Amino acid sequence: MSSRALVIGAGPAGLTSAYELAKLGVSSTIIEADEQVGGLSRTVNYKGYRFDIGGHRFFSKVPLINELWREMLSEDFLLRPRLSRIHYRGHFFDYPLKAANALAGLGPIEAFLVMLSYSKAKLFPHSEETNLEQWVSNRFGQRLYEIFFKTYTEKVWGIPCNEISADWAAQRIKNLSLKEAIRNALLGAGKSADGEVITTLIEQFHYPRLGPGMMWECCKELLAEKGNETIHGIKVDKIRHRKGRVESVIGHRSNGERVEFDADQFISSMPLRRLIQSLDPLPPDEVLAAANSLRYRDYLTVVLMAKREHVFPDNWIYIHSPEVKMGRIQNYKNWSPEMVPDPSRSSLGLEYFLWQKDEEWTWSNDRLIDLGIKECAQIGLVEPDEVEDGTVVRMKKAYPVYDHHYQERVDIIRNYLDTLPNLQTIGRNGLHRYNNQDHSMLTGVYAARNIVGEKNDVWAVNTEQDYHEEVRSSETETVSTGYTKTMGDRAVPMPIEPDEAEQIIQTAFAKLDSVALGVAFGVVAGVGLFLATAILLLKGGEFVGPRLGLLRNFLPSYEVTWPGALLGLVEGGLIGFALGFFVASLRNWSMMAYAHLLKRRAETQAAGNVLD
Amino acid sequence: MTTESVTMAGNKRTEEISREVMRIQAGVLAMVCAVLGGLLLFSMTVWLVVKDGPGAGPHLSLLGNYFIGYSVSWGGSVIGLFYGALTGGIVGWVIGTIYNLVVGLRK
Ligand SMILES: Cc1cc2nc3c(=O)[nH]c(=O)nc-3n(C[C@H](O)[C@H](O)[C@H](O)COP(=O)(O)OP(=O)(O)OC[C@H]3O[C@@H](n4cnc5c(N)ncnc54)[C@H](O)[C@@H]3O)c2cc1C
């Protein structure tokens, strides 16, 4: 079989790249191992109960992606309120964290200890921030870190927080620049450069009426209408290349039938490790070793159907309590009422984060459902007799792991892949990056555009704070690698007027020149005192200026005489200069302090969302 | 127009928000100082008259040496309003103009 472009994987990244290619007039074929589209973002339908792998919020700061979502789903794209809390030792805490709520829930003694450890972190922070533990405890203190971050994060990642690279948090919480913090404060609750309200998007999110899979089913249909086929049930296991070009991919159907596809261009969203292992001939040992040591965290969800209309009001609850194995619990009907076939029923998705080598991974579905029922009862959510059915979905390679060496390994692989210019790797596992759908999709869009001649760096998506989302621009900037970072998305029109907010910030935070203000104050004070003295002298009288003469208490040797007037000119000038200099410096310093305060606040607020 | 300068020294970032140097609009500063100066002298005078009655404010009335016709009285407060505004306006304008001049010279 042959087509111009071949896309491996019908997850968000692969489908979006095919969709963008179709728009650009390039036909493609999509090969998917599974019987369903959507990848990690699929929706499973079990007896009319629909559920995702986790829960998939649709929110993005990338205008292009928001536009694509609306284009694909239009009115089926619901706006839903967000409610999520943390369950910890029998208590529920608001999430994102709110200081007052957290301290009240912890009780006075624990709250005091938390404050103490917070102060310690502020006074004596870790000098290095290489791992997640240092990163979080520098911001919240060791005690809050242990309560609200450590257990849950370790449940999710299965490795101690001090072995998780700080990149993971930094990528999610992006260090705000001072200017960005001011811009947020200036434009109101967390608006980005294009005016989009980020905070609001955290309080509510979009969700397809029938779950995220609906988006991808729709995308597949739109592609089919334009003649771009999605072929299911073929697992690609060989990528044949020769003389720096990929020539074909070979896959197998579940019945063992071998299928080969030729194309001019190849886009892969399969996991990076698997991609490298599938290359034929294999790459050099160093590259293969790098790929082999990339790790992925696996995931399993136990879905319980309960005979209850309302179980809890949240979309999901983080389960920090160490006594249970589950890490998070979803209430799907709170995502969309149409996720359950009968409004008098609820379906709960209990999420377990595992390695495939873990014992639980191999447990039978019945045993896992029993575990779920037991744990739900243990934390007081539903009684065992309320559960009328259950099912289990296992998802391998749900999370690319950011251990201390992943970046070096990815760099080695990336350098090697650069030698195969007609093969692009995209998406979450394809780039080994902890991307949400939006960034996974964006890499698909860029790969498609690269095929028609653009030079976008897919590896740069979701790495640099100012890349794409927060930068308003249709500028292109050539970077040292020779890539052109295309910052312009069609949804961001070329600004004709310079950014108003930018101008306000530039003007408001422009520095006062301390020397100039010193001179100005000096001249006014010196000349003022000279004139005040001279006027009294000219008026004359028996006692000239007895009161003004009292100034000698402050200005040595000053008196109301002509020489005194000259001395007053000099001394008044000097004091005026010092005052002006001080006023200007103080003003500059306070503006800077204010900017830092805004930044700190914004960072703490953002860091409070790190679990998402 | 400058943007932001970010220097990386280890993990620490020294950031500048704006490298622009502020210019003062002398006319605006003059107006602000005029309003402040006028109101200040007016309210100080009125305060003393209300508090201590006629003949109050022996020290403040010394301003009469410079401001012809000014005294600490009801009528003086209105004259003070005028002189305060005039002086404030001049001071503001001079500060603004000299500041801009020096900034220009130092550029
Ligand atoms: C628990 C959880 C919660 C999440 N929550 C959110 C959220 O709230 N919001 C959000 O935006 N994102 C969320 N995400 C992330 C989101 O699921 C991913 O970003 C997105 O699905 C990645 O898309 P992708 O196309 O890169 O990869 P995938 O979704 O993994 O798709 C890859 C596809 O390629 C196929 N494939 C792989 N190998 C082969 C092969 N050899 N041959 C043929 N086909 C192959 C797979 O079957 C799959 O269909 C969540 C992820 C998880 C695990």
mmCIF file with all atom_site columns, C-alpha atoms and ligand atoms in Angstrom, chain A residues 8-14 31-34 38-42 53-58 234-236 269-271 274 299 328 351 398-399 426-429 435-438 440, ligand 1:
data_model
loop_
_atom_site.group_PDB
_atom_site.id
_atom_site.type_symbol
_atom_site.label_atom_id
_atom_site.label_alt_id
_atom_site.label_comp_id
_atom_site.label_asym_id
_atom_site.label_entity_id
_atom_site.label_seq_id
_atom_site.pdbx_PDB_ins_code
_atom_site.Cartn_x
_atom_site.Cartn_y
_atom_site.Cartn_z
_atom_site.occupancy
_atom_site.B_iso_or_equiv
_atom_site.pdbx_formal_charge
_atom_site.auth_seq_id
_atom_site.auth_comp_id
_atom_site.auth_asym_id
_atom_site.auth_atom_id
_atom_site.pdbx_PDB_model_num
ATOM   1  C CA  . ILE A 1 8   ? 1.460   5.709  13.080 1.00 0.00 ? 8   ILE A CA  1
ATOM   2  C CA  . GLY A 1 9   ? -1.072  5.895  15.905 1.00 0.00 ? 9   GLY A CA  1
ATOM   3  C CA  . ALA A 1 10  ? -4.597  7.312  15.957 1.00 0.00 ? 10  ALA A CA  1
ATOM   4  C CA  . GLY A 1 11  ? -4.270  9.142  19.257 1.00 0.00 ? 11  GLY A CA  1
ATOM   5  C CA  . PRO A 1 12  ? -4.690  12.923 19.481 1.00 0.00 ? 12  PRO A CA  1
ATOM   6  C CA  . ALA A 1 13  ? -1.231  13.613 18.027 1.00 0.00 ? 13  ALA A CA  1
ATOM   7  C CA  . GLY A 1 14  ? -1.492  11.245 15.069 1.00 0.00 ? 14  GLY A CA  1
ATOM   8  C CA  . ILE A 1 31  ? -2.364  2.985  11.196 1.00 0.00 ? 31  ILE A CA  1
ATOM   9  C CA  . GLU A 1 32  ? -3.643  2.152  14.643 1.00 0.00 ? 32  GLU A CA  1
ATOM   10 C CA  . ALA A 1 33  ? -2.881  -0.924 16.714 1.00 0.00 ? 33  ALA A CA  1
ATOM   11 C CA  . ASP A 1 34  ? -6.098  -0.713 18.674 1.00 0.00 ? 34  ASP A CA  1
ATOM   12 C CA  . GLY A 1 38  ? -8.070  8.209  20.811 1.00 0.00 ? 38  GLY A CA  1
ATOM   13 C CA  . GLY A 1 39  ? -5.121  6.396  22.381 1.00 0.00 ? 39  GLY A CA  1
ATOM   14 C CA  . LEU A 1 40  ? -4.817  7.480  26.003 1.00 0.00 ? 40  LEU A CA  1
ATOM   15 C CA  . SER A 1 41  ? -7.637  9.934  25.316 1.00 0.00 ? 41  SER A CA  1
ATOM   16 C CA  . ARG A 1 42  ? -10.143 7.304  24.192 1.00 0.00 ? 42  ARG A CA  1
ATOM   17 C CA  . ILE A 1 53  ? -8.470  6.627  30.893 1.00 0.00 ? 53  ILE A CA  1
ATOM   18 C CA  . GLY A 1 54  ? -8.371  8.962  33.879 1.00 0.00 ? 54  GLY A CA  1
ATOM   19 C CA  . GLY A 1 55  ? -10.395 12.049 33.176 1.00 0.00 ? 55  GLY A CA  1
ATOM   20 C CA  . HIS A 1 56  ? -9.528  14.259 30.260 1.00 0.00 ? 56  HIS A CA  1
ATOM   21 C CA  . ARG A 1 57  ? -10.018 17.953 30.727 1.00 0.00 ? 57  ARG A CA  1
ATOM   22 C CA  . PHE A 1 58  ? -9.812  19.966 27.560 1.00 0.00 ? 58  PHE A CA  1
ATOM   23 C CA  . ILE A 1 234 ? -2.261  -3.209 12.839 1.00 0.00 ? 234 ILE A CA  1
ATOM   24 C CA  . LYS A 1 235 ? 0.669   -2.933 15.187 1.00 0.00 ? 235 LYS A CA  1
ATOM   25 C CA  . VAL A 1 236 ? 3.717   -1.440 13.522 1.00 0.00 ? 236 VAL A CA  1
ATOM   26 C CA  . SER A 1 269 ? 3.254   8.756  17.664 1.00 0.00 ? 269 SER A CA  1
ATOM   27 C CA  . MET A 1 270 ? 4.257   5.349  18.962 1.00 0.00 ? 270 MET A CA  1
ATOM   28 C CA  . PRO A 1 271 ? 6.374   5.378  22.145 1.00 0.00 ? 271 PRO A CA  1
ATOM   29 C CA  . ARG A 1 274 ? 9.399   1.231  20.641 1.00 0.00 ? 274 ARG A CA  1
ATOM   30 C CA  . TYR A 1 299 ? -1.953  2.560  34.654 1.00 0.00 ? 299 TYR A CA  1
ATOM   31 C CA  . ARG A 1 328 ? -7.366  9.124  42.323 1.00 0.00 ? 328 ARG A CA  1
ATOM   32 C CA  . GLU A 1 351 ? -7.113  4.878  39.293 1.00 0.00 ? 351 GLU A CA  1
ATOM   33 C CA  . ALA A 1 398 ? 0.464   5.929  30.358 1.00 0.00 ? 398 ALA A CA  1
ATOM   34 C CA  . TYR A 1 399 ? 3.205   8.198  31.701 1.00 0.00 ? 399 TYR A CA  1
ATOM   35 C CA  . ILE A 1 426 ? 5.339   13.370 17.822 1.00 0.00 ? 426 ILE A CA  1
ATOM   36 C CA  . GLY A 1 427 ? 2.957   13.239 20.765 1.00 0.00 ? 427 GLY A CA  1
ATOM   37 C CA  . ARG A 1 428 ? 3.291   12.356 24.401 1.00 0.00 ? 428 ARG A CA  1
ATOM   38 C CA  . ASN A 1 429 ? 5.167   9.066  24.322 1.00 0.00 ? 429 ASN A CA  1
ATOM   39 C CA  . ASN A 1 435 ? 2.189   16.420 27.389 1.00 0.00 ? 435 ASN A CA  1
ATOM   40 C CA  . ASN A 1 436 ? -1.503  16.902 27.678 1.00 0.00 ? 436 ASN A CA  1
ATOM   41 C CA  . GLN A 1 437 ? -3.671  16.537 24.593 1.00 0.00 ? 437 GLN A CA  1
ATOM   42 C CA  . ASP A 1 438 ? -3.152  20.119 23.505 1.00 0.00 ? 438 ASP A CA  1
ATOM   43 C CA  . SER A 1 440 ? 0.473   16.426 21.849 1.00 0.00 ? 440 SER A CA  1
HETATM 44 C C1  . LIG C 2 .   ? -4.446  9.160  33.384 1.00 0.00 ? 1   LIG C C1  1
HETATM 45 C C2  . LIG C 2 .   ? -4.285  10.227 32.349 1.00 0.00 ? 1   LIG C C2  1
HETATM 46 C C3  . LIG C 2 .   ? -4.989  11.423 32.465 1.00 0.00 ? 1   LIG C C3  1
HETATM 47 C C4  . LIG C 2 .   ? -4.854  12.407 31.505 1.00 0.00 ? 1   LIG C C4  1
HETATM 48 N N1  . LIG C 2 .   ? -5.570  13.566 31.637 1.00 0.00 ? 1   LIG C N1  1
HETATM 49 C C5  . LIG C 2 .   ? -5.512  14.497 30.662 1.00 0.00 ? 1   LIG C C5  1
HETATM 50 C C6  . LIG C 2 .   ? -6.316  15.657 30.727 1.00 0.00 ? 1   LIG C C6  1
HETATM 51 O O1  . LIG C 2 .   ? -7.061  15.863 31.697 1.00 0.00 ? 1   LIG C O1  1
HETATM 52 N N2  . LIG C 2 .   ? -6.248  16.549 29.705 1.00 0.00 ? 1   LIG C N2  1
HETATM 53 C C7  . LIG C 2 .   ? -5.450  16.338 28.630 1.00 0.00 ? 1   LIG C C7  1
HETATM 54 O O2  . LIG C 2 .   ? -5.467  17.160 27.716 1.00 0.00 ? 1   LIG C O2  1
HETATM 55 N N3  . LIG C 2 .   ? -4.638  15.271 28.555 1.00 0.00 ? 1   LIG C N3  1
HETATM 56 C C8  . LIG C 2 .   ? -4.653  14.347 29.538 1.00 0.00 ? 1   LIG C C8  1
HETATM 57 N N4  . LIG C 2 .   ? -3.863  13.232 29.459 1.00 0.00 ? 1   LIG C N4  1
HETATM 58 C C9  . LIG C 2 .   ? -2.866  13.157 28.384 1.00 0.00 ? 1   LIG C C9  1
HETATM 59 C C10 . LIG C 2 .   ? -3.433  12.674 27.084 1.00 0.00 ? 1   LIG C C10 1
HETATM 60 O O3  . LIG C 2 .   ? -4.060  11.435 27.254 1.00 0.00 ? 1   LIG C O3  1
HETATM 61 C C11 . LIG C 2 .   ? -2.274  12.561 26.098 1.00 0.00 ? 1   LIG C C11 1
HETATM 62 O O4  . LIG C 2 .   ? -1.591  13.765 26.006 1.00 0.00 ? 1   LIG C O4  1
HETATM 63 C C12 . LIG C 2 .   ? -2.691  12.219 24.699 1.00 0.00 ? 1   LIG C C12 1
HETATM 64 O O5  . LIG C 2 .   ? -3.569  11.135 24.629 1.00 0.00 ? 1   LIG C O5  1
HETATM 65 C C13 . LIG C 2 .   ? -1.425  11.882 23.912 1.00 0.00 ? 1   LIG C C13 1
HETATM 66 O O6  . LIG C 2 .   ? -1.743  11.691 22.577 1.00 0.00 ? 1   LIG C O6  1
HETATM 67 P P1  . LIG C 2 .   ? -0.756  10.907 21.619 1.00 0.00 ? 1   LIG C P1  1
HETATM 68 O O7  . LIG C 2 .   ? -1.432  10.791 20.331 1.00 0.00 ? 1   LIG C O7  1
HETATM 69 O O8  . LIG C 2 .   ? 0.562   11.528 21.686 1.00 0.00 ? 1   LIG C O8  1
HETATM 70 O O9  . LIG C 2 .   ? -0.559  9.477  22.285 1.00 0.00 ? 1   LIG C O9  1
HETATM 71 P P2  . LIG C 2 .   ? -1.571  8.332  22.629 1.00 0.00 ? 1   LIG C P2  1
HETATM 72 O O10 . LIG C 2 .   ? -2.823  8.876  23.175 1.00 0.00 ? 1   LIG C O10 1
HETATM 73 O O11 . LIG C 2 .   ? -0.798  7.406  23.480 1.00 0.00 ? 1   LIG C O11 1
HETATM 74 O O12 . LIG C 2 .   ? -1.882  7.681  21.235 1.00 0.00 ? 1   LIG C O12 1
HETATM 75 C C14 . LIG C 2 .   ? -0.954  6.895  20.576 1.00 0.00 ? 1   LIG C C14 1
HETATM 76 C C15 . LIG C 2 .   ? -1.688  5.919  19.688 1.00 0.00 ? 1   LIG C C15 1
HETATM 77 O O13 . LIG C 2 .   ? -0.727  5.202  18.958 1.00 0.00 ? 1   LIG C O13 1
HETATM 78 C C16 . LIG C 2 .   ? -1.075  3.834  18.944 1.00 0.00 ? 1   LIG C C16 1
HETATM 79 N N5  . LIG C 2 .   ? 0.132   3.033  18.771 1.00 0.00 ? 1   LIG C N5  1
HETATM 80 C C17 . LIG C 2 .   ? 1.178   2.950  19.620 1.00 0.00 ? 1   LIG C C17 1
HETATM 81 N N6  . LIG C 2 .   ? 2.098   2.135  19.147 1.00 0.00 ? 1   LIG C N6  1
HETATM 82 C C18 . LIG C 2 .   ? 1.661   1.681  17.959 1.00 0.00 ? 1   LIG C C18 1
HETATM 83 C C19 . LIG C 2 .   ? 2.188   0.815  16.988 1.00 0.00 ? 1   LIG C C19 1
HETATM 84 N N7  . LIG C 2 .   ? 3.357   0.216  17.171 1.00 0.00 ? 1   LIG C N7  1
HETATM 85 N N8  . LIG C 2 .   ? 1.475   0.589  15.885 1.00 0.00 ? 1   LIG C N8  1
HETATM 86 C C20 . LIG C 2 .   ? 0.272   1.172  15.682 1.00 0.00 ? 1   LIG C C20 1
HETATM 87 N N9  . LIG C 2 .   ? -0.264  2.008  16.588 1.00 0.00 ? 1   LIG C N9  1
HETATM 88 C C21 . LIG C 2 .   ? 0.411   2.264  17.705 1.00 0.00 ? 1   LIG C C21 1
HETATM 89 C C22 . LIG C 2 .   ? -1.743  3.617  20.284 1.00 0.00 ? 1   LIG C C22 1
HETATM 90 O O14 . LIG C 2 .   ? -2.610  2.486  20.260 1.00 0.00 ? 1   LIG C O14 1
HETATM 91 C C23 . LIG C 2 .   ? -2.504  4.909  20.453 1.00 0.00 ? 1   LIG C C23 1
HETATM 92 O O15 . LIG C 2 .   ? -3.793  4.838  19.943 1.00 0.00 ? 1   LIG C O15 1
HETATM 93 C C24 . LIG C 2 .   ? -3.971  12.220 30.415 1.00 0.00 ? 1   LIG C C24 1
HETATM 94 C C25 . LIG C 2 .   ? -3.253  11.032 30.311 1.00 0.00 ? 1   LIG C C25 1
HETATM 95 C C26 . LIG C 2 .   ? -3.405  10.050 31.261 1.00 0.00 ? 1   LIG C C26 1
HETATM 96 C C27 . LIG C 2 .   ? -2.629  8.780  31.135 1.00 0.00 ? 1   LIG C C27 1
#
